[in-house]
Coordinates of C-alpha atoms in Angstrom, one line a residue:
M1 CA -0.1 0.0 -0.1
N2 CA 3.0 2.4 1.2
S3 CA 4.6 1.7 -2.3
I4 CA 1.2 2.3 -4.5
L5 CA 1.3 5.7 -2.3
A6 CA 4.6 6.6 -3.0
A7 CA 4.4 5.6 -6.5
A8 CA 1.4 8.3 -6.6
G9 CA 3.0 10.7 -5.1
R10 CA 5.5 10.7 -7.8
Y11 CA 3.3 10.5 -10.2
A12 CA 1.1 13.2 -9.3
T13 CA 4.1 15.6 -8.7
A14 CA 6.0 14.7 -12.3
R15 CA 3.1 14.3 -14.7
V16 CA 0.4 16.4 -12.9
A17 CA 1.7 19.3 -10.8
R18 CA 4.1 20.7 -13.7
P19 CA 1.5 20.7 -16.8
L20 CA -1.0 22.1 -14.1
F21 CA 1.1 24.6 -13.0
A22 CA 1.8 25.7 -16.8
T23 CA -2.0 25.8 -17.4
I24 CA -2.7 27.7 -14.4
A25 CA 0.0 30.3 -15.5
F26 CA -1.2 30.3 -19.1
A27 CA -4.8 30.9 -17.7
G28 CA -3.6 33.7 -15.6
A29 CA -1.5 35.5 -18.0
M30 CA -4.6 35.8 -20.4
H31 CA -6.9 36.9 -18.1
L32 CA -4.6 39.5 -16.9
A33 CA -4.2 40.4 -20.3
V34 CA -8.0 40.7 -21.0
A35 CA -8.6 42.6 -17.8
T36 CA -6.3 45.2 -18.8
A37 CA -7.4 46.0 -22.2
E38 CA -11.2 46.2 -21.1
A39 CA -11.0 47.6 -17.8
V40 CA -9.1 49.7 -15.0
T41 CA -9.0 49.0 -11.5
L42 CA -10.2 52.2 -9.4
T43 CA -6.8 54.1 -7.8
P44 CA -6.8 54.1 -3.9
E45 CA -8.3 57.4 -3.9
Q46 CA -11.0 56.9 -6.2
Q47 CA -11.9 53.7 -4.1
A48 CA -12.0 55.8 -0.7
I49 CA -14.7 57.7 -2.5
V50 CA -16.6 54.8 -3.5
E51 CA -16.6 53.4 0.0
K52 CA -17.7 56.2 1.5
Y53 CA -20.8 57.4 -0.6
K54 CA -21.5 54.0 -1.4
I55 CA -21.4 54.6 -5.1
S56 CA -22.8 52.0 -7.5
R57 CA -20.6 50.1 -10.1
A58 CA -22.9 51.9 -13.2
D59 CA -22.1 55.2 -11.2
Q60 CA -18.3 54.6 -11.1
E61 CA -18.4 54.1 -14.5
T62 CA -20.1 57.4 -15.4
L63 CA -18.5 59.6 -12.6
F64 CA -14.6 58.1 -13.5
G65 CA -15.4 57.6 -17.1
T66 CA -14.3 54.0 -17.3
R67 CA -15.7 50.4 -16.8
T68 CA -14.2 49.4 -13.5
V69 CA -13.2 46.1 -11.5
A70 CA -12.3 45.0 -8.1
A71 CA -9.4 44.2 -7.3
K72 CA -8.1 40.5 -7.3
A73 CA -7.7 38.9 -4.2
A74 CA -3.8 37.8 -3.7
S75 CA -3.1 34.3 -4.1
P76 CA -1.4 32.2 -1.5
Q77 CA 1.8 32.5 -3.6
E78 CA 1.4 36.3 -4.1
R79 CA 1.0 37.2 -0.3
A80 CA 3.3 39.6 1.1
P81 CA 5.8 37.7 3.4
S82 CA 4.2 39.7 6.5
E83 CA 1.2 37.9 5.8
P84 CA 0.5 34.6 7.8
P85 CA -1.1 31.7 6.1
V86 CA -4.9 31.6 6.9
S87 CA -6.5 28.3 8.0
Q88 CA -8.9 26.3 5.7
A89 CA -10.1 23.8 8.1
P90 CA -11.7 24.0 11.7
G91 CA -10.8 22.8 14.7
F92 CA -8.4 19.9 15.1
L93 CA -7.8 19.6 11.3
S94 CA -6.4 22.9 10.9
G95 CA -3.0 22.3 12.7
T96 CA -3.0 18.7 11.0
Y97 CA -1.2 17.2 7.8
V98 CA -0.5 13.7 7.0
W99 CA 2.2 12.2 4.8
V100 CA 3.1 8.6 3.0
G101 CA 7.2 8.6 1.7
A102 CA 10.0 6.3 0.9
D103 CA 12.7 5.7 3.5
T104 CA 16.1 4.3 3.6
Y105 CA 18.3 4.2 6.3
K106 CA 21.4 2.4 8.3
S107 CA 21.7 2.1 11.9
I108 CA 23.3 0.0 14.5
G109 CA 20.6 -2.7 13.8
E110 CA 22.1 -3.4 10.2
R111 CA 25.3 -4.2 11.4
L112 CA 26.4 -7.3 9.6
T113 CA 29.5 -9.3 11.2
N114 CA 30.8 -12.7 10.3
I115 CA 30.1 -15.5 12.6
N116 CA 33.4 -15.1 14.9
G117 CA 32.5 -12.1 16.2
G118 CA 34.5 -9.6 13.7
T119 CA 32.9 -6.4 13.1
G120 CA 32.0 -5.4 9.6
S121 CA 30.1 -3.0 7.4
L122 CA 26.1 -1.9 7.9
T123 CA 23.6 -3.0 5.4
G124 CA 20.4 -1.0 4.8
S125 CA 16.5 -0.9 5.0
F126 CA 14.5 0.6 2.4
G127 CA 10.9 0.8 3.1
G128 CA 7.6 2.9 3.2
V129 CA 6.2 5.3 5.6
A130 CA 2.9 7.1 6.5
G131 CA 2.1 9.2 9.5
F132 CA 0.2 12.3 11.0
N133 CA 1.2 15.4 12.8
S134 CA -1.1 17.7 14.7
G135 CA -1.1 20.6 16.5
F136 CA -3.1 23.0 18.2
N137 CA -2.1 26.2 19.8
L138 CA -3.8 28.1 23.2
G139 CA -6.2 30.4 22.7
E140 CA -4.7 33.5 21.0
S141 CA -1.3 32.8 22.1
N142 CA 1.9 31.4 20.2
F143 CA 2.1 28.1 22.5
G144 CA 0.2 25.2 21.6
V145 CA 0.7 21.3 22.2
Q146 CA 1.6 18.9 19.5
A147 CA 1.3 15.1 19.0
G148 CA 1.7 12.3 16.1
A149 CA 3.1 9.3 15.0
S150 CA 4.2 6.9 11.9
I151 CA 4.3 3.6 10.9
G152 CA 7.1 2.5 8.4
I153 CA 7.4 -0.9 6.8
Y154 CA 11.2 -2.2 5.7
D155 CA 12.6 -5.3 4.3
P156 CA 9.7 -6.7 2.4
K157 CA 11.5 -9.7 1.3
G158 CA 12.8 -10.5 4.7
R159 CA 16.6 -10.6 6.1
I160 CA 19.7 -12.7 5.9
R161 CA 19.1 -16.6 6.3
L162 CA 20.8 -16.7 9.9
V163 CA 18.1 -15.9 12.0
P164 CA 15.1 -17.6 12.7
D165 CA 12.2 -15.1 11.4
D166 CA 14.3 -14.7 8.1
E167 CA 10.8 -13.9 5.6
N168 CA 8.4 -11.3 7.2
P169 CA 9.2 -7.5 7.2
E170 CA 10.4 -4.9 9.7
F171 CA 8.1 -2.8 11.6
Q172 CA 8.9 0.2 13.4
T173 CA 6.4 2.7 15.0
Y174 CA 7.5 6.0 16.0
Y175 CA 5.3 8.5 18.2
T176 CA 5.9 12.2 19.3
A177 CA 4.3 14.4 21.9
G178 CA 5.0 18.1 23.8
F179 CA 4.5 21.3 23.6
Y180 CA 6.0 24.3 21.9
K181 CA 6.0 28.3 21.4
R182 CA 6.4 29.8 18.0
G183 CA 7.7 33.1 17.3
D184 CA 6.3 36.0 16.0
M185 CA 8.0 38.0 13.4
L186 CA 5.0 39.4 12.1
A187 CA 4.8 41.6 15.2
A188 CA 5.5 45.3 14.2
D189 CA 8.4 45.6 16.2
P190 CA 9.5 42.2 17.1
T191 CA 10.8 42.1 20.5
I192 CA 13.4 39.2 22.0
A193 CA 10.6 37.1 23.2
D194 CA 8.9 37.4 19.8
R195 CA 12.0 36.3 17.7
L196 CA 12.3 33.2 20.0
S197 CA 10.8 29.7 19.5
L198 CA 10.8 26.6 21.2
G199 CA 9.7 23.1 21.6
L200 CA 10.2 20.0 23.8
V201 CA 8.6 16.7 23.2
Y202 CA 9.1 12.8 23.9
D203 CA 9.7 10.7 21.1
G204 CA 9.0 6.7 21.5
F205 CA 10.3 4.4 19.2
H206 CA 9.2 0.6 19.2
A207 CA 10.4 -1.9 16.2
K208 CA 9.7 -5.6 15.7
R209 CA 12.2 -7.1 14.0
W210 CA 14.6 -4.3 13.9
G211 CA 17.9 -4.9 12.0
I212 CA 19.6 -8.0 11.0
N213 CA 18.7 -10.3 14.1
A214 CA 15.1 -9.2 14.0
N215 CA 15.0 -7.6 17.2
D216 CA 11.8 -6.5 18.8
I217 CA 13.0 -2.9 21.0
D218 CA 11.5 -0.3 22.6
L219 CA 13.3 3.1 23.3
G220 CA 12.6 6.6 24.1
Q221 CA 14.4 10.0 24.2
V222 CA 13.3 13.6 25.1
R223 CA 13.9 16.1 21.8
G224 CA 14.1 19.8 22.3
T225 CA 14.7 22.9 20.1
L226 CA 15.8 26.2 20.4
G227 CA 15.4 29.3 17.7
F228 CA 16.1 32.6 17.4
A229 CA 15.2 34.5 14.4
L230 CA 17.5 37.1 12.7
N231 CA 14.7 38.2 10.5
E232 CA 11.2 37.5 8.7
T233 CA 12.8 34.4 6.9
T234 CA 15.9 33.4 8.8
E235 CA 16.4 31.5 12.0
I236 CA 19.4 30.0 13.8
G237 CA 19.3 27.8 16.7
V238 CA 19.9 24.4 18.2
W239 CA 18.6 21.1 18.7
G240 CA 19.1 17.7 20.7
T241 CA 18.4 14.7 22.0
V242 CA 18.7 12.8 25.5
G243 CA 18.1 8.9 25.6
V244 CA 15.6 8.4 28.6
N245 CA 15.3 4.2 28.7
D246 CA 17.4 1.4 26.9
D247 CA 16.5 -2.1 25.8
E248 CA 18.8 -5.2 24.6
A249 CA 19.1 -6.1 21.3
A250 CA 21.2 -8.5 19.4
V251 CA 23.6 -6.1 17.1
T252 CA 27.1 -7.7 17.8
V253 CA 27.0 -11.3 15.4
A254 CA 24.6 -11.8 12.5
G255 CA 23.0 -15.0 13.2
A256 CA 23.7 -14.4 17.1
P257 CA 20.4 -13.4 18.2
G258 CA 21.1 -14.5 21.9
V259 CA 24.3 -12.4 22.1
R260 CA 22.6 -9.3 23.1
R261 CA 24.1 -6.0 24.2
T262 CA 22.2 -3.1 26.0
I263 CA 21.4 0.0 23.3
R264 CA 19.8 3.3 23.8
A265 CA 19.1 6.8 21.9
M266 CA 22.1 8.9 21.4
N267 CA 22.5 12.0 23.0
Q268 CA 23.4 14.9 20.7
A269 CA 23.3 18.5 20.2
N270 CA 23.0 20.4 16.8
A271 CA 22.9 24.0 15.7
Y272 CA 20.9 24.7 12.9
V273 CA 20.3 27.5 10.3
K274 CA 16.5 27.8 8.6
H275 CA 15.4 29.6 6.0
N276 CA 12.2 30.5 4.3
F277 CA 11.8 31.4 0.6
D278 CA 9.3 33.7 -1.1
F279 CA 7.6 30.9 -2.6
G280 CA 6.8 29.3 0.6
G281 CA 9.0 26.3 1.2
E282 CA 11.8 26.1 3.7
L283 CA 15.2 24.4 4.7
L284 CA 16.8 23.7 7.8
A285 CA 20.7 22.6 7.6
Y286 CA 22.3 21.2 10.6
V287 CA 25.3 20.2 11.6
G288 CA 25.9 18.3 15.4
M289 CA 28.0 16.3 17.9
F290 CA 27.6 13.5 20.3
D291 CA 28.3 11.9 23.6
G292 CA 31.4 10.8 24.1
A293 CA 29.7 7.2 25.1
D294 CA 28.1 7.0 21.8
I295 CA 29.6 5.4 18.6
A296 CA 29.3 8.4 16.5
E297 CA 31.2 11.2 16.8
W298 CA 29.4 14.4 14.5
Q299 CA 26.6 14.4 11.9
I300 CA 25.2 16.8 9.0
G301 CA 21.6 16.9 8.3
M302 CA 19.0 18.6 6.4
V303 CA 15.3 18.8 6.3
G304 CA 13.5 20.7 3.2
R305 CA 9.9 21.4 2.5
V306 CA 8.3 22.4 -0.8
P307 CA 4.6 23.7 -1.2
L308 CA 2.8 22.4 -4.5
S309 CA -0.3 24.1 -3.4
D310 CA -2.3 25.5 -0.4
T311 CA -2.9 21.9 1.0
W312 CA 0.0 19.7 -1.0
S313 CA 3.7 19.7 -0.1
T314 CA 6.9 17.5 -0.7
I315 CA 9.0 16.7 2.0
V316 CA 13.0 15.7 1.9
S317 CA 15.3 14.8 4.9
A318 CA 18.9 13.2 4.9
N319 CA 21.8 13.3 7.6
Y320 CA 25.1 11.2 7.7
V321 CA 26.5 10.3 10.8
S322 CA 30.3 9.8 11.3
P323 CA 31.4 7.2 13.4
S324 CA 33.8 7.7 16.6
A325 CA 36.0 4.8 15.2
G326 CA 38.4 5.6 12.5
A327 CA 38.7 4.0 8.9
G328 CA 38.4 0.6 8.9
P329 CA 36.2 -2.6 9.8
V330 CA 35.3 -0.8 13.2
G331 CA 34.6 2.2 11.7
S332 CA 32.5 0.8 9.0
G333 CA 30.3 -1.1 11.3
E334 CA 29.8 2.4 13.1
E335 CA 28.4 4.4 10.4
Q336 CA 24.8 5.5 10.0
F337 CA 22.8 7.5 7.9
S338 CA 19.2 8.0 6.4
A339 CA 17.1 9.7 3.5
S340 CA 13.8 10.4 2.8
V341 CA 11.6 11.6 0.5
G342 CA 7.5 12.1 1.0
L343 CA 4.3 13.8 -0.1
A344 CA 1.9 15.8 2.4
Y345 CA -1.4 16.7 2.8
H346 CA -2.3 19.8 4.9
F347 CA -6.0 20.0 6.1
G348 CA -6.2 23.5 7.4
G349 CA -4.7 24.7 3.5
N350 CA -1.3 26.2 5.2
A351 CA 1.1 24.3 3.6
V352 CA 2.6 27.6 2.4
S353 CA 4.6 29.9 4.5
S354 CA 7.4 32.4 3.5
T355 CA 8.3 33.1 7.1
V356 CA 9.9 31.7 9.7
T357 CA 7.1 32.6 11.9
G358 CA 5.1 29.8 10.2
N359 CA 1.3 28.9 11.1
R360 CA 0.8 29.0 14.9
E361 CA -1.5 25.9 14.6
L362 CA 1.2 23.7 12.9
P363 CA 3.0 21.9 15.1
L364 CA 6.9 22.9 15.5
L365 CA 8.9 19.8 15.9
D366 CA 8.3 16.6 13.6
V367 CA 7.5 13.3 14.2
A368 CA 10.7 11.2 15.1
G369 CA 12.4 9.0 12.5
N370 CA 15.3 7.6 11.8
R371 CA 17.2 10.8 10.9
S372 CA 16.2 12.6 14.6
F373 CA 16.3 9.0 16.5
L374 CA 19.6 7.4 16.4
V375 CA 20.4 4.3 18.3
T376 CA 24.0 3.6 19.7
D377 CA 25.0 0.6 22.0

């Protein structure tokens, strides 16, 4: 099902979006040309007179000596950067989006070693993911609560024939819940508090048949972010995670599910830069370090969002985690990375935002995944 939805998303993007945008642009150009030739929009002074004295359209044409037309409302793409997106759905749905996508990753569970226990390289897993994320702001404030979850299916053809369960796929479930505060760069004179955004969530991770040895695991972490807006379109900040519980899994020797070690979420600290573009998309890039007890040393990553309309957007993300060990068998056994691409639907029609303020109803943090939830032993 996920593969069908992902294929449909790619088809819609490549085969439908571009012709549709071309048609809309052409129709808009023709409409503008005809409107310009046949009519003239009232000047601000004339509009003020019309509103003050309630002059009819027919009397306007007689008074001003020309046919008049009402000013056209700005489209989402034509909104000024300082104008916030407007929700098109009531209640819970106004801050909710759903998505489907494809995801590939390498984690410590994918470590492939020989039967004598020698360290080897990591294999990889590929699958499909679907999920939702929802935010709800508290009254008229910029504070809100958020909750979301995702489910992923990986390795549909099973895994190496050294473990008892080698035919069934791997299942991953992530859930995220917490609170956030968005900045307000749309204020006339933003204060320090207006420039700050923050969020704190709990991420839970449950997996069935995770990794080469088909482990069943449950892990958790706390994830937080703190950002400072330099202007309406650029924000800098930090985000990080702290593991809060551990589990046991076979991550040492492929084909030896009884050889188990303690695993947990990595403790990481990252610095980021986020930029929102005039067309309504955004890009966040980051670099980070890890706890000295983790098997990782540093990482780089990115998350991007490109709106296709008010309600549809594409989401891409990727990261690379450099091992704490040097080059060679040990280092290759610790190296990790992930990459994903997805198609999202925003019920509130708020997929477009050309400022870092965004829409206060939308959740500030994304649902955890293989990019943000890293595992170490």
